[in-house]
mmCIF file of C-alpha atoms in Angstrom:
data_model
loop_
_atom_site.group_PDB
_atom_site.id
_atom_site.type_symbol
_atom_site.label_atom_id
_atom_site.label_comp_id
_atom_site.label_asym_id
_atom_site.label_seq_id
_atom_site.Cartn_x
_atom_site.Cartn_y
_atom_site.Cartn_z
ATOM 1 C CA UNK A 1 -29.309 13.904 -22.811
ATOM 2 C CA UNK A 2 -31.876 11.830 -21.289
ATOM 3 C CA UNK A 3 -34.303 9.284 -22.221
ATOM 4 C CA UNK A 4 -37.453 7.323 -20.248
ATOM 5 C CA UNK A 5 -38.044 3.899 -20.568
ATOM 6 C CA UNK A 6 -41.050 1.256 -20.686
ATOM 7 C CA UNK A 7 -40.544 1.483 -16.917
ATOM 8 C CA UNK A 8 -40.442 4.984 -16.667
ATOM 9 C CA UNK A 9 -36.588 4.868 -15.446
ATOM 10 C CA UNK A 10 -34.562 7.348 -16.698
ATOM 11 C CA UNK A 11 -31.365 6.786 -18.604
ATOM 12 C CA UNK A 12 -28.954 9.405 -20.448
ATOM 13 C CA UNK A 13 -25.399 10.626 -20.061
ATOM 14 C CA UNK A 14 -24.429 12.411 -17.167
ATOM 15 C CA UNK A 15 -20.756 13.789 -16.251
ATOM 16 C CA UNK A 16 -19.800 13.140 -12.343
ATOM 17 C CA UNK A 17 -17.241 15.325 -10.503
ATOM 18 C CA UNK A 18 -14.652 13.469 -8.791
ATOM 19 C CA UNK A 19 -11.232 15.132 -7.976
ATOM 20 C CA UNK A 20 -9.772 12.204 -6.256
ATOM 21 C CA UNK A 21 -6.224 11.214 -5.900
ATOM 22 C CA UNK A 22 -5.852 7.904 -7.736
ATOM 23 C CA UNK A 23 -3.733 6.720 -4.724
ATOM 24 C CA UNK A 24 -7.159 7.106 -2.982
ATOM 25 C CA UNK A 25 -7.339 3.706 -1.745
ATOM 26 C CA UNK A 26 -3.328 2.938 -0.852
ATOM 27 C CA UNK A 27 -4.563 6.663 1.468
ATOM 28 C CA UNK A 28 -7.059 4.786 3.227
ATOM 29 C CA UNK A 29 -4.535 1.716 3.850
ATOM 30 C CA UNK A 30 -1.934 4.503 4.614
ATOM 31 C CA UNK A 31 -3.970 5.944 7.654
ATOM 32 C CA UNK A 32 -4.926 2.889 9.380
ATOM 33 C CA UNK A 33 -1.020 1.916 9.465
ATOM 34 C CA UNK A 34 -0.661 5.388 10.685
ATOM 35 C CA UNK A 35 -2.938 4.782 13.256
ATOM 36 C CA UNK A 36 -1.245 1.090 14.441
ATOM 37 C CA UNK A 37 1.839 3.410 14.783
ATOM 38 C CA UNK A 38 0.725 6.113 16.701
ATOM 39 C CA UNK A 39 -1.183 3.069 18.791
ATOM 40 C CA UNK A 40 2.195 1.755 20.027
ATOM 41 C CA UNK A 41 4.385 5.416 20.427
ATOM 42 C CA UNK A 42 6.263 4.118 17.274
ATOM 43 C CA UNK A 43 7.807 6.720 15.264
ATOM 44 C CA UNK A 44 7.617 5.635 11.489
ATOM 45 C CA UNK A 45 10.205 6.367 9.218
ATOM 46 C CA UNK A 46 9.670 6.099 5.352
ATOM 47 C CA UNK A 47 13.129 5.677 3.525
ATOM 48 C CA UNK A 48 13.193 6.738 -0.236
ATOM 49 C CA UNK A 49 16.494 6.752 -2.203
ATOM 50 C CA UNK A 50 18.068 5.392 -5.370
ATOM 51 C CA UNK A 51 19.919 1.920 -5.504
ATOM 52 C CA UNK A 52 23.235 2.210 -3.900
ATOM 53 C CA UNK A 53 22.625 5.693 -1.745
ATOM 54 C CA UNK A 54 23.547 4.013 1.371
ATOM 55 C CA UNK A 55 20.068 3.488 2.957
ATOM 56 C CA UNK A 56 20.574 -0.500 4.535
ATOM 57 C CA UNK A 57 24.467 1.413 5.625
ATOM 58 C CA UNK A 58 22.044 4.669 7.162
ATOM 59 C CA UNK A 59 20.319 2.213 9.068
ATOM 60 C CA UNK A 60 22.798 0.128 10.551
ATOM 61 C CA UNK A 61 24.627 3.531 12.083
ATOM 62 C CA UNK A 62 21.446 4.719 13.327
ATOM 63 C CA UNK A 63 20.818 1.665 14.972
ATOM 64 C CA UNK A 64 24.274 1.507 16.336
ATOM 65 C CA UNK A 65 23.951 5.479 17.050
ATOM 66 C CA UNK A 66 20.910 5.570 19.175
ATOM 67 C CA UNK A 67 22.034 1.823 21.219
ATOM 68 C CA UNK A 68 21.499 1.594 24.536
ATOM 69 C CA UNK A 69 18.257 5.148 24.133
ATOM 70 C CA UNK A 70 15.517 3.825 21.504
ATOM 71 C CA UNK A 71 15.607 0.686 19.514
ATOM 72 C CA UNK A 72 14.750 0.791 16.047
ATOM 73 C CA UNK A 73 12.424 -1.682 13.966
ATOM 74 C CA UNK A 74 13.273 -2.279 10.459
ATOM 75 C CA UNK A 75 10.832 -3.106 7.391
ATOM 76 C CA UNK A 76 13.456 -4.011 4.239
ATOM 77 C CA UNK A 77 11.764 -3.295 1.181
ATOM 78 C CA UNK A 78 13.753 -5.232 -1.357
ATOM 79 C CA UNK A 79 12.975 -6.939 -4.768
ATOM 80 C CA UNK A 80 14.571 -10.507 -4.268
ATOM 81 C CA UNK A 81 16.319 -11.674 -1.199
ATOM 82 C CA UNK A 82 16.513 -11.147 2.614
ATOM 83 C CA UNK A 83 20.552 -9.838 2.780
ATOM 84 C CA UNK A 84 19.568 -6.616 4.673
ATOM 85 C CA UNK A 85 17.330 -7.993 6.672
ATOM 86 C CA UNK A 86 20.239 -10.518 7.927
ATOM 87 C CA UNK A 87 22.286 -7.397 7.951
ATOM 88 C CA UNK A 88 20.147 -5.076 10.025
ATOM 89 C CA UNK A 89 19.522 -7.869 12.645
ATOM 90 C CA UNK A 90 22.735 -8.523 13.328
ATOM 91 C CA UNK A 91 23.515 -4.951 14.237
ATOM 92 C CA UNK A 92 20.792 -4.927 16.684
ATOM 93 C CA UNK A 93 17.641 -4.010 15.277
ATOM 94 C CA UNK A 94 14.715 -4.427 17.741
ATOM 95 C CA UNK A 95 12.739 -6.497 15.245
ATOM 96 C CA UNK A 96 13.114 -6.455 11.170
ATOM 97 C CA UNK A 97 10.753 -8.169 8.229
ATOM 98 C CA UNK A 98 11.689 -8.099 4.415
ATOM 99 C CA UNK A 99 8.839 -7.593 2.151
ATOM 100 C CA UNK A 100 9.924 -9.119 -1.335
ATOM 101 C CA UNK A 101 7.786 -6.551 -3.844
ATOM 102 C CA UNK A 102 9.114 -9.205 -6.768
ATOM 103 C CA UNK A 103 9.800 -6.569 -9.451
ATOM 104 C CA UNK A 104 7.598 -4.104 -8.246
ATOM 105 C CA UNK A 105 9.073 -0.949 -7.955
ATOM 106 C CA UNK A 106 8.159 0.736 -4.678
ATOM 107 C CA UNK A 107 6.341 -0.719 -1.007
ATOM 108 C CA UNK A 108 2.636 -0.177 -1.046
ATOM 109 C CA UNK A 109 0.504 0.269 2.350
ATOM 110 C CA UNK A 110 -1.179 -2.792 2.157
ATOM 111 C CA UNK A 111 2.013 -4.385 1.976
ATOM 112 C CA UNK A 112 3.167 -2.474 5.325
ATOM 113 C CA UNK A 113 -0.206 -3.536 6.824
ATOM 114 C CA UNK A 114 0.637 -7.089 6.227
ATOM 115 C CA UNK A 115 4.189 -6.398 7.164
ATOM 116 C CA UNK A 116 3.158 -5.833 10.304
ATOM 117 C CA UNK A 117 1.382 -8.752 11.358
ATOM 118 C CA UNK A 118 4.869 -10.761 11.153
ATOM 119 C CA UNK A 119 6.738 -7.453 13.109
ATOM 120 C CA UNK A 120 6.835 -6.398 17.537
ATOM 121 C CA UNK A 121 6.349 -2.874 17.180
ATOM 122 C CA UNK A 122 5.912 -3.340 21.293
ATOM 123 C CA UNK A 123 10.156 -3.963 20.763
ATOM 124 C CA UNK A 124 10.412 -0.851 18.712
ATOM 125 C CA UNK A 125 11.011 3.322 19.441
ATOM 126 C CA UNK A 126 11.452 3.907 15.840
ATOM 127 C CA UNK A 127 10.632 1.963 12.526
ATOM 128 C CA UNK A 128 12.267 2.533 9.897
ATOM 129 C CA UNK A 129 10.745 1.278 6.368
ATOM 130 C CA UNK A 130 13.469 0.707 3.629
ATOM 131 C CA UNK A 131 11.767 1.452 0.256
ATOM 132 C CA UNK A 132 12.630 -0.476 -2.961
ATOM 133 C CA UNK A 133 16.088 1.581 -4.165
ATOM 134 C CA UNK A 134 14.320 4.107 -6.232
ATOM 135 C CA UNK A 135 13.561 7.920 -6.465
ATOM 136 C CA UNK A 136 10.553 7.856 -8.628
ATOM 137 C CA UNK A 137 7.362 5.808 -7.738
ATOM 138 C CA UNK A 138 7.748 5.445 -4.118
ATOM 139 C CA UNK A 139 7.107 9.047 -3.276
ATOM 140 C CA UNK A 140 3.565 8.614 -4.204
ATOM 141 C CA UNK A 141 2.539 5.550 -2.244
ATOM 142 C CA UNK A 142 2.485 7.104 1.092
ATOM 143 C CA UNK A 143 3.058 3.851 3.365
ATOM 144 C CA UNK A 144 1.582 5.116 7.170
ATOM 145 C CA UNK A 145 4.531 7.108 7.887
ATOM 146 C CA UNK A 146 5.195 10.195 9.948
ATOM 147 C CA UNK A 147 8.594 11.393 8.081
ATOM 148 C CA UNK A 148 9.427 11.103 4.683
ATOM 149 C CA UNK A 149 13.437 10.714 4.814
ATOM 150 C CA UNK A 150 14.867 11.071 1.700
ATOM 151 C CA UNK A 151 18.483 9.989 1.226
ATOM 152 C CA UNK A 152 20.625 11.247 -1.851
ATOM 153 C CA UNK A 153 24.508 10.545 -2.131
ATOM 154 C CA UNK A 154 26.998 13.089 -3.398
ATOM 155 C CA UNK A 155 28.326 10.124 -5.751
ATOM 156 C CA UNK A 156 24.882 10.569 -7.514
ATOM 157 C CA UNK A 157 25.535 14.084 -8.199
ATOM 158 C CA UNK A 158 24.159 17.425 -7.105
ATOM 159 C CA UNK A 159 21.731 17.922 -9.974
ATOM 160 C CA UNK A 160 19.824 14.720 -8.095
ATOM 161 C CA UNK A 161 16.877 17.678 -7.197
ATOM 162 C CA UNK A 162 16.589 18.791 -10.700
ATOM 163 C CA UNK A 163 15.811 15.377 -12.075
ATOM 164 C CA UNK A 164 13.024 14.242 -9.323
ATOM 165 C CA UNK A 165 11.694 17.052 -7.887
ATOM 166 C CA UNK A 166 8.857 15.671 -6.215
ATOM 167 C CA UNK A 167 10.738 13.223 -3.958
ATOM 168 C CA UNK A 168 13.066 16.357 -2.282
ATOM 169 C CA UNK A 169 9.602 18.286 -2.413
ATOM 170 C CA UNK A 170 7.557 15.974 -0.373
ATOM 171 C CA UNK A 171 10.459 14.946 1.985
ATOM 172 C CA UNK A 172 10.564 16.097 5.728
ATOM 173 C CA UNK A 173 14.219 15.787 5.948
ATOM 174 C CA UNK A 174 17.323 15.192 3.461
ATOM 175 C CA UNK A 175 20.448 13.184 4.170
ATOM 176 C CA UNK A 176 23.125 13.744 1.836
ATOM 177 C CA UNK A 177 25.181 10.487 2.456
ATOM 178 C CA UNK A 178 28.861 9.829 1.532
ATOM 179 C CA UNK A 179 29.719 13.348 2.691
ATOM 180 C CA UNK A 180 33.471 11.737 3.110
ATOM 181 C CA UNK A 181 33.579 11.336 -1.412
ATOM 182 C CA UNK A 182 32.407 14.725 -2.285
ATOM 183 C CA UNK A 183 35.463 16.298 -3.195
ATOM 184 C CA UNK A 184 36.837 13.162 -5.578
ATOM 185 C CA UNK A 185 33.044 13.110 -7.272
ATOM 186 C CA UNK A 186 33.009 16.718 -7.933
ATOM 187 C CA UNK A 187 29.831 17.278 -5.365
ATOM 188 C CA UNK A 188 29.094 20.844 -5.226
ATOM 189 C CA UNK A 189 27.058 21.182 -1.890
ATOM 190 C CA UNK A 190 26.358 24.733 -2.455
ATOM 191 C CA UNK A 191 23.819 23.777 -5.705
ATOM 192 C CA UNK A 192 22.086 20.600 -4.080
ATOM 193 C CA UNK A 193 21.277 22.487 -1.591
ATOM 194 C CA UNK A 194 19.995 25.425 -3.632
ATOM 195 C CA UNK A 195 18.239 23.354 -5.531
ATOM 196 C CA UNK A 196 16.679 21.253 -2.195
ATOM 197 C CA UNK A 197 15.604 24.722 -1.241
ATOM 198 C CA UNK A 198 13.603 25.563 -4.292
ATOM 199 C CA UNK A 199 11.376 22.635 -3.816
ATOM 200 C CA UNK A 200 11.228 22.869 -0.168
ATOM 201 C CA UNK A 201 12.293 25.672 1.990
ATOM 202 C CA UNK A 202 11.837 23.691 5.745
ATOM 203 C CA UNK A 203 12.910 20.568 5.552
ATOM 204 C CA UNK A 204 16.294 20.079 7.368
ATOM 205 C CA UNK A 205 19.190 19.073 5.966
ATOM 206 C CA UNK A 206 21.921 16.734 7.269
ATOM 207 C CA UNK A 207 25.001 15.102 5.813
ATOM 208 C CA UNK A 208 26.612 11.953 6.506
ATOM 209 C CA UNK A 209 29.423 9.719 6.073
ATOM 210 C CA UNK A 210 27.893 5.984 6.665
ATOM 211 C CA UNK A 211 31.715 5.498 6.417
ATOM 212 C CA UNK A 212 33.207 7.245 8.680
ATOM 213 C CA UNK A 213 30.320 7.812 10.806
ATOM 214 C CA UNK A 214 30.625 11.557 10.801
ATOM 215 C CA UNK A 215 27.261 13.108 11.118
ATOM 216 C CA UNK A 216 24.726 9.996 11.846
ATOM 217 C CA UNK A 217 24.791 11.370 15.637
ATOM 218 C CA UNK A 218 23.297 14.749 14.934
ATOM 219 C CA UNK A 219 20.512 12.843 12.427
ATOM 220 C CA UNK A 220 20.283 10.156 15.074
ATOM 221 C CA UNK A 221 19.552 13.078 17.388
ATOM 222 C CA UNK A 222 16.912 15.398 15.343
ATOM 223 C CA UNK A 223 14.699 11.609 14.287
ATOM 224 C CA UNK A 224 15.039 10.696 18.342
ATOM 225 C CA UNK A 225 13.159 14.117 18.891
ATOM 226 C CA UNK A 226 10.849 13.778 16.589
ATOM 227 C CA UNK A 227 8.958 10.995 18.124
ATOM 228 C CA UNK A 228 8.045 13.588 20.628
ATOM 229 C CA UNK B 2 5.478 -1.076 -13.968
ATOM 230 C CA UNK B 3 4.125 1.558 -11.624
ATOM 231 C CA UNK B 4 1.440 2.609 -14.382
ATOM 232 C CA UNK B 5 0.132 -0.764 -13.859
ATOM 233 C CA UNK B 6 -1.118 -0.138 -9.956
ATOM 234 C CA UNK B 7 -1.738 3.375 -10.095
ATOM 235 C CA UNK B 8 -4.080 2.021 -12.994
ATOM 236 C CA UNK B 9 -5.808 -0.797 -11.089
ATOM 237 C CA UNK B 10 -5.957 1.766 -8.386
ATOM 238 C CA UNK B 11 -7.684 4.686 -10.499
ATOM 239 C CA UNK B 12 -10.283 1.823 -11.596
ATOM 240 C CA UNK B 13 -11.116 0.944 -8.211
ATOM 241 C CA UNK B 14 -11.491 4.701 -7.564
ATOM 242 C CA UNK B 15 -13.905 5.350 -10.674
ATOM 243 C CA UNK B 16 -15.942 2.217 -10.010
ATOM 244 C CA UNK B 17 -16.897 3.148 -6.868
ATOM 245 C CA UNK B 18 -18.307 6.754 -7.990
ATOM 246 C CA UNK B 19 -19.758 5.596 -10.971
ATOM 247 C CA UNK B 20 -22.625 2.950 -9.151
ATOM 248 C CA UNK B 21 -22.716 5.323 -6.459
ATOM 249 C CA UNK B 22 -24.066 7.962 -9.233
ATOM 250 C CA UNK B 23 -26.268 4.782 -11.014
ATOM 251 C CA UNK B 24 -24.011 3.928 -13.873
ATOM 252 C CA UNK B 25 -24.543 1.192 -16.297
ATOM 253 C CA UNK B 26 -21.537 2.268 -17.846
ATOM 254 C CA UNK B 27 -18.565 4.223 -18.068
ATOM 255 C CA UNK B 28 -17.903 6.078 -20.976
ATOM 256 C CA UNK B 29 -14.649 8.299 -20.455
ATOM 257 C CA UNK B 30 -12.389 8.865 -17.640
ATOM 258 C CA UNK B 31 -10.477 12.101 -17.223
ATOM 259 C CA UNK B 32 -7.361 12.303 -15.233
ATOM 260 C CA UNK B 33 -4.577 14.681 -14.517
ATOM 261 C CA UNK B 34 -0.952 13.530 -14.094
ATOM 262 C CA UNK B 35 1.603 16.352 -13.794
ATOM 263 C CA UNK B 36 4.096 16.613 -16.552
ATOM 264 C CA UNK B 37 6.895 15.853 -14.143
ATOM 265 C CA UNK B 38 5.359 12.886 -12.759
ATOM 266 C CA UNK B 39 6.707 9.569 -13.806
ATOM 267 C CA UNK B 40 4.001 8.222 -15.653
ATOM 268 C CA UNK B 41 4.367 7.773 -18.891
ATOM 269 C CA UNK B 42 1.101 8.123 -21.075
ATOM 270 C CA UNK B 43 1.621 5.337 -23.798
ATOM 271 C CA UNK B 44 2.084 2.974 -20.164
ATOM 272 C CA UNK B 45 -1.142 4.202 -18.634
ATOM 273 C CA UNK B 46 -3.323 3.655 -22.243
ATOM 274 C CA UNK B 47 -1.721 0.270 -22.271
ATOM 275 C CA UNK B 48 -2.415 -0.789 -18.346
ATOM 276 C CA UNK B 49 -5.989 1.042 -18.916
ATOM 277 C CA UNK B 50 -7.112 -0.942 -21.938
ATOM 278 C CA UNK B 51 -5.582 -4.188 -20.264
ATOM 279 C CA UNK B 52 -7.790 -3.930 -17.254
ATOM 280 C CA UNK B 53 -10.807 -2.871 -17.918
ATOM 281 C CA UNK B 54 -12.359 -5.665 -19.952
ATOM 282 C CA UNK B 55 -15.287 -7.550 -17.613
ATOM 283 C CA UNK B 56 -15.682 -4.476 -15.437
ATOM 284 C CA UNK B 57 -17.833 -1.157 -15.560
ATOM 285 C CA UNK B 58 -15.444 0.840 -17.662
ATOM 286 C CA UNK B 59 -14.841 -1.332 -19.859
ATOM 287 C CA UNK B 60 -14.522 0.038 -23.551
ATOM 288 C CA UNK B 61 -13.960 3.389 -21.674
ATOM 289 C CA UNK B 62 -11.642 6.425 -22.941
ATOM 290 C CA UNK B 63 -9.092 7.426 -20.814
ATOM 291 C CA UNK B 64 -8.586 11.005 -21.093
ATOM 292 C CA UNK B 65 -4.765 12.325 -19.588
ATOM 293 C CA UNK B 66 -4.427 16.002 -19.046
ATOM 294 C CA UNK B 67 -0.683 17.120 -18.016
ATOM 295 C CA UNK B 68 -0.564 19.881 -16.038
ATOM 296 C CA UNK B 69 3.194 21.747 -15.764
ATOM 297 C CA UNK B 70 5.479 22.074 -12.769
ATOM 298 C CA UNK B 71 5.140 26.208 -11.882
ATOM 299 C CA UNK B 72 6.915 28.317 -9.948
ATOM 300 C CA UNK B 73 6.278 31.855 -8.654
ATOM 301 C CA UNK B 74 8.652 34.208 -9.833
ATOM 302 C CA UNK B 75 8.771 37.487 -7.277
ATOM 303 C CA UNK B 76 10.467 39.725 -9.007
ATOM 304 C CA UNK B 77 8.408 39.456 -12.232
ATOM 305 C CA UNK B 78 5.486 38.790 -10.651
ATOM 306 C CA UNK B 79 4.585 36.210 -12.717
ATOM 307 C CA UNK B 80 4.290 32.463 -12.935
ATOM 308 C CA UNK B 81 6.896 30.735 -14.934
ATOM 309 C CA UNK B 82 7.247 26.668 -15.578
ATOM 310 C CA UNK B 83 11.264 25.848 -15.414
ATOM 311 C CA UNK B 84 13.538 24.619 -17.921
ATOM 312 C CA UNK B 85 14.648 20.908 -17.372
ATOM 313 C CA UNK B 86 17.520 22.150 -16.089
ATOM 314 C CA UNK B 87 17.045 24.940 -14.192
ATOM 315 C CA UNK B 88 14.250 26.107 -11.605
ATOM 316 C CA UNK B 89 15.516 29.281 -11.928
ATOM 317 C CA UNK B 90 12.861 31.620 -13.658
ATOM 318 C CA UNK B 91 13.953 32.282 -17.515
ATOM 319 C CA UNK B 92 13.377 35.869 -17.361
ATOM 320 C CA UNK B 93 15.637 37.137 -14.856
ATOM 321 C CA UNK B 94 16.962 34.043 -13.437
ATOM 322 C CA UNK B 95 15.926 34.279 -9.716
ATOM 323 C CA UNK B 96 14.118 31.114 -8.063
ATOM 324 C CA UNK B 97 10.803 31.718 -7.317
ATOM 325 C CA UNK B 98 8.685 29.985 -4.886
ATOM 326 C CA UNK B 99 7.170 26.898 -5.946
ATOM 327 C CA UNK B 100 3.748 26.587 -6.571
ATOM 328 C CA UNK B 101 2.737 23.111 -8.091
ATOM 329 C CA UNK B 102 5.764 20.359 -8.249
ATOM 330 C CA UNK B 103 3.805 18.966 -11.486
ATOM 331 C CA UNK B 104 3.080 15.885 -9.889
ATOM 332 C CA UNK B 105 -0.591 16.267 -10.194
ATOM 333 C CA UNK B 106 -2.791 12.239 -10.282
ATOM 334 C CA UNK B 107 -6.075 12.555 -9.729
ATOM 335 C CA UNK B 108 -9.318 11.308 -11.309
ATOM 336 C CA UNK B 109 -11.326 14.904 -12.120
ATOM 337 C CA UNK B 110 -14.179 14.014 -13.741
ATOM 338 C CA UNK B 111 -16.122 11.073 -15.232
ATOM 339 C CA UNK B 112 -18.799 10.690 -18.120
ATOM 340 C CA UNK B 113 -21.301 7.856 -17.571
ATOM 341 C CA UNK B 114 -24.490 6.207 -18.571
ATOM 342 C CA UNK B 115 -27.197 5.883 -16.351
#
């Protein structure tokens, strides 16, 4: 449907392909943090896990675990407050900045990008980014980061896959944490990781006991290697 | 809450197209979101209409298609979409290999007024 006007322009309705992620632009931010990482041999980390996983306890025994070999940087990702910032710090993170998302739900790029500014990667082997507590939106807003780590707890239950698929779908490794409570919460390893599988058949596996410590080495291990 | 940037995001997105194809106006905007994504349509409408006034799409329709979560089922050679509670396939109860974790978002098309 078209029509010419007094000034012979021509107007009408048209339809225009697109097919373009609506994360299109947090991509774009995404890439260029990518690219400040790769720039300083940093190995970035992307955290994802529901409130109360264990993810500020994950990082403090990888921290303690790879002492002395590669020194981690650490990007808290919090709603209110600075606690595991303090906390991370004071068991020897190389550098660590809280981003306060003030309700909002999950770390954007942009925020990483400004996070950044304020952090010495020069300090840092590894970064690790602590996203808000939450198993949903985060997984979309890719952040820069060269694993996706996603962190599940057996006192969440091992029907955690079922309910948010695309998190355990889109992760490049799985940490089952609290490995030390899953007899007394009923955690039946054999389904989780059944169900892990059906979503995504590579992506290793490891379990943990932030506890007890028993396991962190061998994840400690496989991230150190990663970084290449 | 996460309706709210993926919305000011998708805007940004559809702006940009539609003066880059000569639009005076945006008419309708169609988008897919997978039916196992988290965002809810009643949220998007409501973060849609809020922030659109003053800009090209303003008085736009927002158009949500909801595509499924599928898996490949091997043994009955067939695709099947799971139960909530299962991803095993409901015909003979195998898992099948996963073929689209229904967390589709993407702008597809766009009708505008030149």
């Amino acid at each position: 449907m078209t029509s010419t006007d007094s000034l012979g322009v021509m107007h009408g309705i048209r339809n225009v392909k697109v097919v373009k992620s609506l994360l299109a632009n947090n991509d774009l931010v995404a890439e260029a943090n990518r690219q400040t990482f790769a720039a300083h041999g940093v190995l970035a980390i992307n955290i994802i896990a529901s409130p109360g996983a264990g993810k500020t306890s994950a990082i403090i025994r990888l921290i303690q675990a790879l002492e002395g070999r590669a020194r981690i940087a650490v990007i808290e990702g919090d709603i209110a407050g600075s606690i595991d910032t303090e906390k991370v710090l004071a068991a020897g993170a190389a550098d660590a900045v809280q981003i306060n998302t003030g309700g909002g739900c999950h770390l954007e790029a942009s925020m990483i990008q400004q996070a950044l500014d304020d952090l010495d990667l020069g300090q840092a082997e590894l970064l690790i980014i602590e996203n808000v507590g939450n198993l949903i939106c985060p997984n979309y807003w890719k952040l820069g980061e060269q694993l996706r780590l996603c962190l599940a707890s057996t006192a969440e239950g091992h029907d955690k896959p079922l309910k948010y698929p695309d998190v355990f779908a889109a992760s490049d490794v799985i940490v089952i944490n609290k490995s030390d409570l899953a007899e007394l919460v009923d955690f039946d390893r054999k389904i989780f990781i059944e169900l892990v599988r059906a979503l995504n058949e590579h992506a290793p596996i490891f379990e943990i006991s932030c506890r007890s410590g028993a396991g962190v080495a061998e994840l400690a291990e496989w991230l150190l290697a990663q970084r290449g | 809450m996460h309706e709210l940037s993926i919305m000011a995001s998708l805007l940004d997105v559809a702006e940009e197209h539609a003066r880059a194809a000569g639009a005076q106006k945006v008419l309708s905007i169609h988008v897919v979101v997978g039916e196992r994504s988290s965002f809810v349509d009643d949220s998007l409408l409501f973060y849609f209409d809020a922030l659109t006034p003053g800009r090209l799409a303003e008085g736009a329709k927002l158009v949500i298609r909801r595509t499924p979560m599928r898996f490949y089922c091997q043994t009955c050679e067939r695709d099947y979409t799971p139960p909530m509670n299962s991803f095993r396939c409901p015909t003979c109860n195998t898992t099948g290999r996963l073929q689209d974790d229904g967390n589709a978002c993407y702008l597809e098309h766009m009708e505008i007024e030149t």
